[in-house]
PDB file of C-alpha atoms in Angstrom:
ATOM      1  CA  UNK A   1       0.491  33.245 -97.897  1.00 58.00           C
ATOM      2  CA  UNK A   2       0.863  35.288 -95.129  1.00 74.00           C
ATOM      3  CA  UNK A   3       3.533  37.704 -93.069  1.00 80.00           C
ATOM      4  CA  UNK A   4       5.181  38.072 -89.746  1.00 80.00           C
ATOM      5  CA  UNK A   5       5.052  41.074 -88.057  1.00 78.00           C
ATOM      6  CA  UNK A   6       6.824  42.103 -84.983  1.00 75.00           C
ATOM      7  CA  UNK A   7       5.198  40.455 -82.211  1.00 81.00           C
ATOM      8  CA  UNK A   8       5.909  37.293 -83.928  1.00 84.00           C
ATOM      9  CA  UNK A   9       9.534  37.880 -83.482  1.00 79.00           C
ATOM     10  CA  UNK A  10      11.498  34.716 -81.728  1.00 82.00           C
ATOM     11  CA  UNK A  11      12.450  31.413 -82.388  1.00 88.00           C
ATOM     12  CA  UNK A  12      10.291  28.796 -83.741  1.00 91.00           C
ATOM     13  CA  UNK A  13      10.741  24.871 -84.158  1.00 93.00           C
ATOM     14  CA  UNK A  14       9.116  22.770 -86.954  1.00 94.00           C
ATOM     15  CA  UNK A  15       8.036  19.215 -85.834  1.00 94.00           C
ATOM     16  CA  UNK A  16       6.854  16.617 -87.793  1.00 93.00           C
ATOM     17  CA  UNK A  17       4.376  14.225 -85.936  1.00 94.00           C
ATOM     18  CA  UNK A  18       5.283  10.706 -86.024  1.00 91.00           C
ATOM     19  CA  UNK A  19       3.353   8.625 -88.563  1.00 90.00           C
ATOM     20  CA  UNK A  20       2.014  11.521 -90.279  1.00 91.00           C
ATOM     21  CA  UNK A  21       4.058  11.145 -93.400  1.00 91.00           C
ATOM     22  CA  UNK A  22       5.066   8.613 -95.727  1.00 90.00           C
ATOM     23  CA  UNK A  23       8.270   7.696 -97.126  1.00 88.00           C
ATOM     24  CA  UNK A  24       8.417   6.788-100.739  1.00 91.00           C
ATOM     25  CA  UNK A  25       8.403   2.449-100.229  1.00 91.00           C
ATOM     26  CA  UNK A  26       5.397   3.271 -97.889  1.00 90.00           C
ATOM     27  CA  UNK A  27       6.722   3.365 -94.367  1.00 91.00           C
ATOM     28  CA  UNK A  28       5.549   5.711 -92.100  1.00 91.00           C
ATOM     29  CA  UNK A  29       8.180   8.021 -90.728  1.00 88.00           C
ATOM     30  CA  UNK A  30       9.291   8.555 -86.834  1.00 91.00           C
ATOM     31  CA  UNK A  31       8.113  12.081 -85.471  1.00 91.00           C
ATOM     32  CA  UNK A  32      10.786  14.725 -84.318  1.00 93.00           C
ATOM     33  CA  UNK A  33      12.226  17.968 -85.228  1.00 94.00           C
ATOM     34  CA  UNK A  34      13.111  19.114 -88.641  1.00 93.00           C
ATOM     35  CA  UNK A  35      14.863  22.096 -87.711  1.00 93.00           C
ATOM     36  CA  UNK A  36      14.833  25.527 -86.413  1.00 94.00           C
ATOM     37  CA  UNK A  37      14.544  29.151 -87.876  1.00 89.00           C
ATOM     38  CA  UNK A  38      14.440  32.341 -86.301  1.00 84.00           C
ATOM     39  CA  UNK A  39      11.902  35.256 -87.125  1.00 82.00           C
ATOM     40  CA  UNK A  40      13.563  38.861 -86.905  1.00 79.00           C
ATOM     41  CA  UNK A  41      11.436  41.654 -88.210  1.00 81.00           C
ATOM     42  CA  UNK A  42      12.236  45.243 -87.770  1.00 87.00           C
ATOM     43  CA  UNK A  43      10.457  47.561 -85.367  1.00 90.00           C
ATOM     44  CA  UNK A  44       9.953  50.910 -86.442  1.00 94.00           C
ATOM     45  CA  UNK A  45       9.446  54.064 -84.110  1.00 96.00           C
ATOM     46  CA  UNK A  46       8.289  57.140 -85.200  1.00 97.00           C
ATOM     47  CA  UNK A  47       9.274  60.796 -83.954  1.00 97.00           C
ATOM     48  CA  UNK A  48       6.279  62.557 -83.400  1.00 98.00           C
ATOM     49  CA  UNK A  49       7.521  65.724 -82.145  1.00 98.00           C
ATOM     50  CA  UNK A  50      10.487  68.051 -81.376  1.00 98.00           C
ATOM     51  CA  UNK A  51      10.695  67.326 -78.120  1.00 98.00           C
ATOM     52  CA  UNK A  52      14.045  66.528 -76.348  1.00 97.00           C
ATOM     53  CA  UNK A  53      12.401  63.378 -74.229  1.00 97.00           C
ATOM     54  CA  UNK A  54       8.913  61.870 -73.916  1.00 98.00           C
ATOM     55  CA  UNK A  55       6.581  59.857 -75.933  1.00 98.00           C
ATOM     56  CA  UNK A  56       6.590  60.343 -79.749  1.00 98.00           C
ATOM     57  CA  UNK A  57      10.197  61.791 -79.339  1.00 98.00           C
ATOM     58  CA  UNK A  58      13.334  60.613 -80.878  1.00 98.00           C
ATOM     59  CA  UNK A  59      15.344  60.082 -77.757  1.00 97.00           C
ATOM     60  CA  UNK A  60      12.147  57.422 -76.677  1.00 98.00           C
ATOM     61  CA  UNK A  61      12.680  56.059 -79.765  1.00 97.00           C
ATOM     62  CA  UNK A  62      16.146  55.791 -79.473  1.00 96.00           C
ATOM     63  CA  UNK A  63      15.609  54.114 -76.613  1.00 96.00           C
ATOM     64  CA  UNK A  64      13.060  52.053 -77.249  1.00 95.00           C
ATOM     65  CA  UNK A  65      15.286  50.617 -80.482  1.00 94.00           C
ATOM     66  CA  UNK A  66      18.520  49.961 -78.210  1.00 93.00           C
ATOM     67  CA  UNK A  67      15.747  48.209 -76.301  1.00 92.00           C
ATOM     68  CA  UNK A  68      15.133  45.554 -78.919  1.00 87.00           C
ATOM     69  CA  UNK A  69      17.690  43.554 -80.107  1.00 80.00           C
ATOM     70  CA  UNK A  70      18.016  41.218 -83.222  1.00 78.00           C
ATOM     71  CA  UNK A  71      16.925  43.574 -86.137  1.00 83.00           C
ATOM     72  CA  UNK A  72      18.256  46.815 -87.260  1.00 91.00           C
ATOM     73  CA  UNK A  73      15.371  49.050 -86.733  1.00 93.00           C
ATOM     74  CA  UNK A  74      13.918  52.439 -87.933  1.00 96.00           C
ATOM     75  CA  UNK A  75      13.622  55.293 -86.223  1.00 97.00           C
ATOM     76  CA  UNK A  76      11.227  57.572 -88.561  1.00 97.00           C
ATOM     77  CA  UNK A  77       9.441  60.834 -88.577  1.00 98.00           C
ATOM     78  CA  UNK A  78       5.901  61.907 -88.412  1.00 97.00           C
ATOM     79  CA  UNK A  79       4.274  64.515 -91.193  1.00 97.00           C
ATOM     80  CA  UNK A  80       4.626  66.775 -88.030  1.00 98.00           C
ATOM     81  CA  UNK A  81       8.575  67.241 -89.721  1.00 98.00           C
ATOM     82  CA  UNK A  82       6.929  67.678 -93.634  1.00 97.00           C
ATOM     83  CA  UNK A  83       8.310  71.409 -92.534  1.00 97.00           C
ATOM     84  CA  UNK A  84      11.480  72.531 -90.559  1.00 98.00           C
ATOM     85  CA  UNK A  85      11.407  71.592 -87.120  1.00 98.00           C
ATOM     86  CA  UNK A  86      14.815  71.833 -84.696  1.00 98.00           C
ATOM     87  CA  UNK A  87      14.789  68.932 -81.914  1.00 98.00           C
ATOM     88  CA  UNK A  88      16.907  70.718 -79.632  1.00 98.00           C
ATOM     89  CA  UNK A  89      18.821  67.449 -77.338  1.00 97.00           C
ATOM     90  CA  UNK A  90      19.004  69.452 -73.489  1.00 96.00           C
ATOM     91  CA  UNK A  91      21.282  66.171 -72.289  1.00 93.00           C
ATOM     92  CA  UNK A  92      23.914  63.431 -73.742  1.00 91.00           C
ATOM     93  CA  UNK A  93      21.490  61.114 -76.255  1.00 94.00           C
ATOM     94  CA  UNK A  94      21.431  57.626 -75.612  1.00 94.00           C
ATOM     95  CA  UNK A  95      24.537  55.854 -77.271  1.00 93.00           C
ATOM     96  CA  UNK A  96      23.190  53.438 -79.515  1.00 94.00           C
ATOM     97  CA  UNK A  97      23.445  49.373 -78.724  1.00 93.00           C
ATOM     98  CA  UNK A  98      21.867  48.219 -81.724  1.00 91.00           C
ATOM     99  CA  UNK A  99      21.860  48.434 -85.515  1.00 93.00           C
ATOM    100  CA  UNK A 100      19.247  51.399 -86.326  1.00 95.00           C
ATOM    101  CA  UNK A 101      18.458  53.807 -89.501  1.00 96.00           C
ATOM    102  CA  UNK A 102      17.430  56.718 -88.428  1.00 97.00           C
ATOM    103  CA  UNK A 103      15.892  58.509 -91.822  1.00 97.00           C
ATOM    104  CA  UNK A 104      13.997  61.675 -91.821  1.00 96.00           C
ATOM    105  CA  UNK A 105      11.648  63.440 -94.068  1.00 94.00           C
ATOM    106  CA  UNK A 106      14.223  65.782 -95.753  1.00 94.00           C
ATOM    107  CA  UNK A 107      17.399  66.794 -94.210  1.00 93.00           C
ATOM    108  CA  UNK A 108      15.774  70.601 -94.449  1.00 95.00           C
ATOM    109  CA  UNK A 109      12.851  69.673 -92.205  1.00 97.00           C
ATOM    110  CA  UNK A 110      14.731  67.280 -89.511  1.00 98.00           C
ATOM    111  CA  UNK A 111      16.868  69.166 -88.022  1.00 98.00           C
ATOM    112  CA  UNK A 112      19.004  67.835 -84.939  1.00 97.00           C
ATOM    113  CA  UNK A 113      21.083  70.385 -82.780  1.00 97.00           C
ATOM    114  CA  UNK A 114      23.332  69.120 -80.170  1.00 94.00           C
ATOM    115  CA  UNK A 115      22.678  72.595 -78.574  1.00 94.00           C
ATOM    116  CA  UNK A 116      26.205  73.659 -78.619  1.00 90.00           C
ATOM    117  CA  UNK A 117      26.817  70.980 -75.305  1.00 90.00           C
ATOM    118  CA  UNK A 118      26.951  67.849 -76.329  1.00 90.00           C
ATOM    119  CA  UNK A 119      27.526  65.064 -79.248  1.00 89.00           C
ATOM    120  CA  UNK A 120      24.625  64.228 -80.950  1.00 93.00           C
ATOM    121  CA  UNK A 121      24.638  60.794 -82.163  1.00 94.00           C
ATOM    122  CA  UNK A 122      27.354  57.925 -80.863  1.00 91.00           C
ATOM    123  CA  UNK A 123      27.308  54.372 -82.504  1.00 90.00           C
ATOM    124  CA  UNK A 124      30.512  53.155 -80.579  1.00 87.00           C
ATOM    125  CA  UNK A 125      28.549  50.985 -78.675  1.00 89.00           C
ATOM    126  CA  UNK A 126      27.292  48.615 -81.209  1.00 89.00           C
ATOM    127  CA  UNK A 127      28.795  45.266 -82.237  1.00 88.00           C
ATOM    128  CA  UNK A 128      31.920  44.995 -85.210  1.00 90.00           C
ATOM    129  CA  UNK A 129      30.173  45.976 -88.128  1.00 90.00           C
ATOM    130  CA  UNK A 130      26.457  46.298 -87.332  1.00 91.00           C
ATOM    131  CA  UNK A 131      24.396  48.589 -90.116  1.00 92.00           C
ATOM    132  CA  UNK A 132      24.165  51.692 -88.754  1.00 94.00           C
ATOM    133  CA  UNK A 133      22.384  54.550 -91.574  1.00 96.00           C
ATOM    134  CA  UNK A 134      21.884  58.400 -90.934  1.00 96.00           C
ATOM    135  CA  UNK A 135      19.733  59.860 -93.844  1.00 97.00           C
ATOM    136  CA  UNK A 136      18.052  62.763 -94.765  1.00 97.00           C
ATOM    137  CA  UNK A 137      18.855  64.808 -91.557  1.00 97.00           C
ATOM    138  CA  UNK A 138      20.738  68.130 -90.811  1.00 96.00           C
ATOM    139  CA  UNK A 139      23.092  67.731 -87.751  1.00 95.00           C
ATOM    140  CA  UNK A 140      23.932  71.103 -85.989  1.00 94.00           C
ATOM    141  CA  UNK A 141      25.958  72.447 -82.781  1.00 91.00           C
ATOM    142  CA  UNK A 142      27.218  69.212 -81.907  1.00 89.00           C
ATOM    143  CA  UNK A 143      30.044  69.693 -79.300  1.00 85.00           C
ATOM    144  CA  UNK A 144      31.990  67.869 -76.998  1.00 77.00           C
ATOM    145  CA  UNK A 145      35.621  67.647 -75.393  1.00 72.00           C
ATOM    146  CA  UNK A 146      36.497  64.085 -77.115  1.00 69.00           C
ATOM    147  CA  UNK A 147      35.796  62.769 -80.190  1.00 66.00           C
ATOM    148  CA  UNK A 148      32.923  63.482 -82.987  1.00 68.00           C
ATOM    149  CA  UNK A 149      30.826  66.020 -82.112  1.00 75.00           C
ATOM    150  CA  UNK A 150      28.252  65.069 -84.302  1.00 86.00           C
ATOM    151  CA  UNK A 151      28.909  61.372 -84.952  1.00 87.00           C
ATOM    152  CA  UNK A 152      31.401  59.625 -83.205  1.00 85.00           C
ATOM    153  CA  UNK A 153      31.571  56.066 -85.233  1.00 84.00           C
ATOM    154  CA  UNK A 154      33.666  52.938 -83.813  1.00 83.00           C
ATOM    155  CA  UNK A 155      33.897  50.148 -86.101  1.00 87.00           C
ATOM    156  CA  UNK A 156      30.207  49.758 -87.429  1.00 88.00           C
ATOM    157  CA  UNK A 157      29.236  49.692 -90.961  1.00 91.00           C
ATOM    158  CA  UNK A 158      28.175  53.597 -90.841  1.00 91.00           C
ATOM    159  CA  UNK A 159      26.047  54.971 -94.091  1.00 93.00           C
ATOM    160  CA  UNK A 160      25.448  58.206 -93.906  1.00 93.00           C
ATOM    161  CA  UNK A 161      23.552  59.590 -96.744  1.00 95.00           C
ATOM    162  CA  UNK A 162      22.396  63.370 -97.528  1.00 95.00           C
ATOM    163  CA  UNK A 163      22.983  64.510 -94.296  1.00 94.00           C
ATOM    164  CA  UNK A 164      24.112  68.478 -93.544  1.00 93.00           C
ATOM    165  CA  UNK A 165      26.757  68.694 -90.446  1.00 90.00           C
ATOM    166  CA  UNK A 166      27.529  72.577 -89.676  1.00 90.00           C
ATOM    167  CA  UNK A 167      28.686  74.240 -87.136  1.00 86.00           C
ATOM    168  CA  UNK A 168      29.961  71.340 -84.729  1.00 80.00           C
ATOM    169  CA  UNK A 169      33.108  71.201 -83.060  1.00 72.00           C
ATOM    170  CA  UNK A 170      35.674  68.853 -81.102  1.00 69.00           C
ATOM    171  CA  UNK A 171      38.814  69.430 -78.881  1.00 62.00           C
ATOM    172  CA  UNK A 172      40.515  66.233 -80.717  1.00 62.00           C
ATOM    173  CA  UNK A 173      39.454  65.299 -83.363  1.00 57.00           C
ATOM    174  CA  UNK A 174      36.682  66.053 -86.325  1.00 54.00           C
ATOM    175  CA  UNK A 175      32.712  66.486 -86.311  1.00 51.00           C
ATOM    176  CA  UNK A 176      32.595  63.252 -87.646  1.00 57.00           C
ATOM    177  CA  UNK A 177      34.797  60.281 -85.340  1.00 47.00           C
ATOM    178  CA  UNK A 178      35.608  56.833 -86.881  1.00 50.00           C
ATOM    179  CA  UNK A 179      38.057  54.950 -84.649  1.00 46.00           C
TER     180      UNK A 179
END
C-alpha cells in the first residue's frame, strides 16, 4: 500500500534494470524503460478568514490554485465559515486559469460580495471543457458593465450547485453569462 500527496506530483519513469528478470525460457531480459506515468494529486487551498486579500483569504486561495497546473484543485473554507461571513471583494478577483472547485460550508455561511462594483468569478480564461465547480455559496452584489455580474463562463464544464445569486447586475447580459 501507500498513497501519493501533492508534493510527489510529476512525471515518473519505470525502468527495468538489466539481468533482473527472466523470460519464460530462462533468458535474462535486457534493461530499459518500461513506461512513464504522471502523478497529479489535486491541491487543497483553504479560506480561513473573510479578508479581501492576504494569507487565508479567498483571493490568496484563488491565486495559489491558478499557480498550480494539471489538476482540478479545491478551494474550501475553514470552520470560521460555520457562521455567516461575508467576503467583500475590494478589487477584481483574478480570473481562474486552471480547473477549480470552490466549495463553501453552506450557502448561508459563505457569502461573496462584488461590492456592487465588480464581477465575482470569471472562468473564461481556462481551457475548453475545464471542470469548474461552485458549490454551497452565496454570490451577491456582482456588477460589471460587460457580461456576467456574478460569474462569467466561457466554454468550460461548469457546475453551479446550491448557489444563491442575488443583487447582481450587468449592463449587457445576465448575472451568469455563458458564451
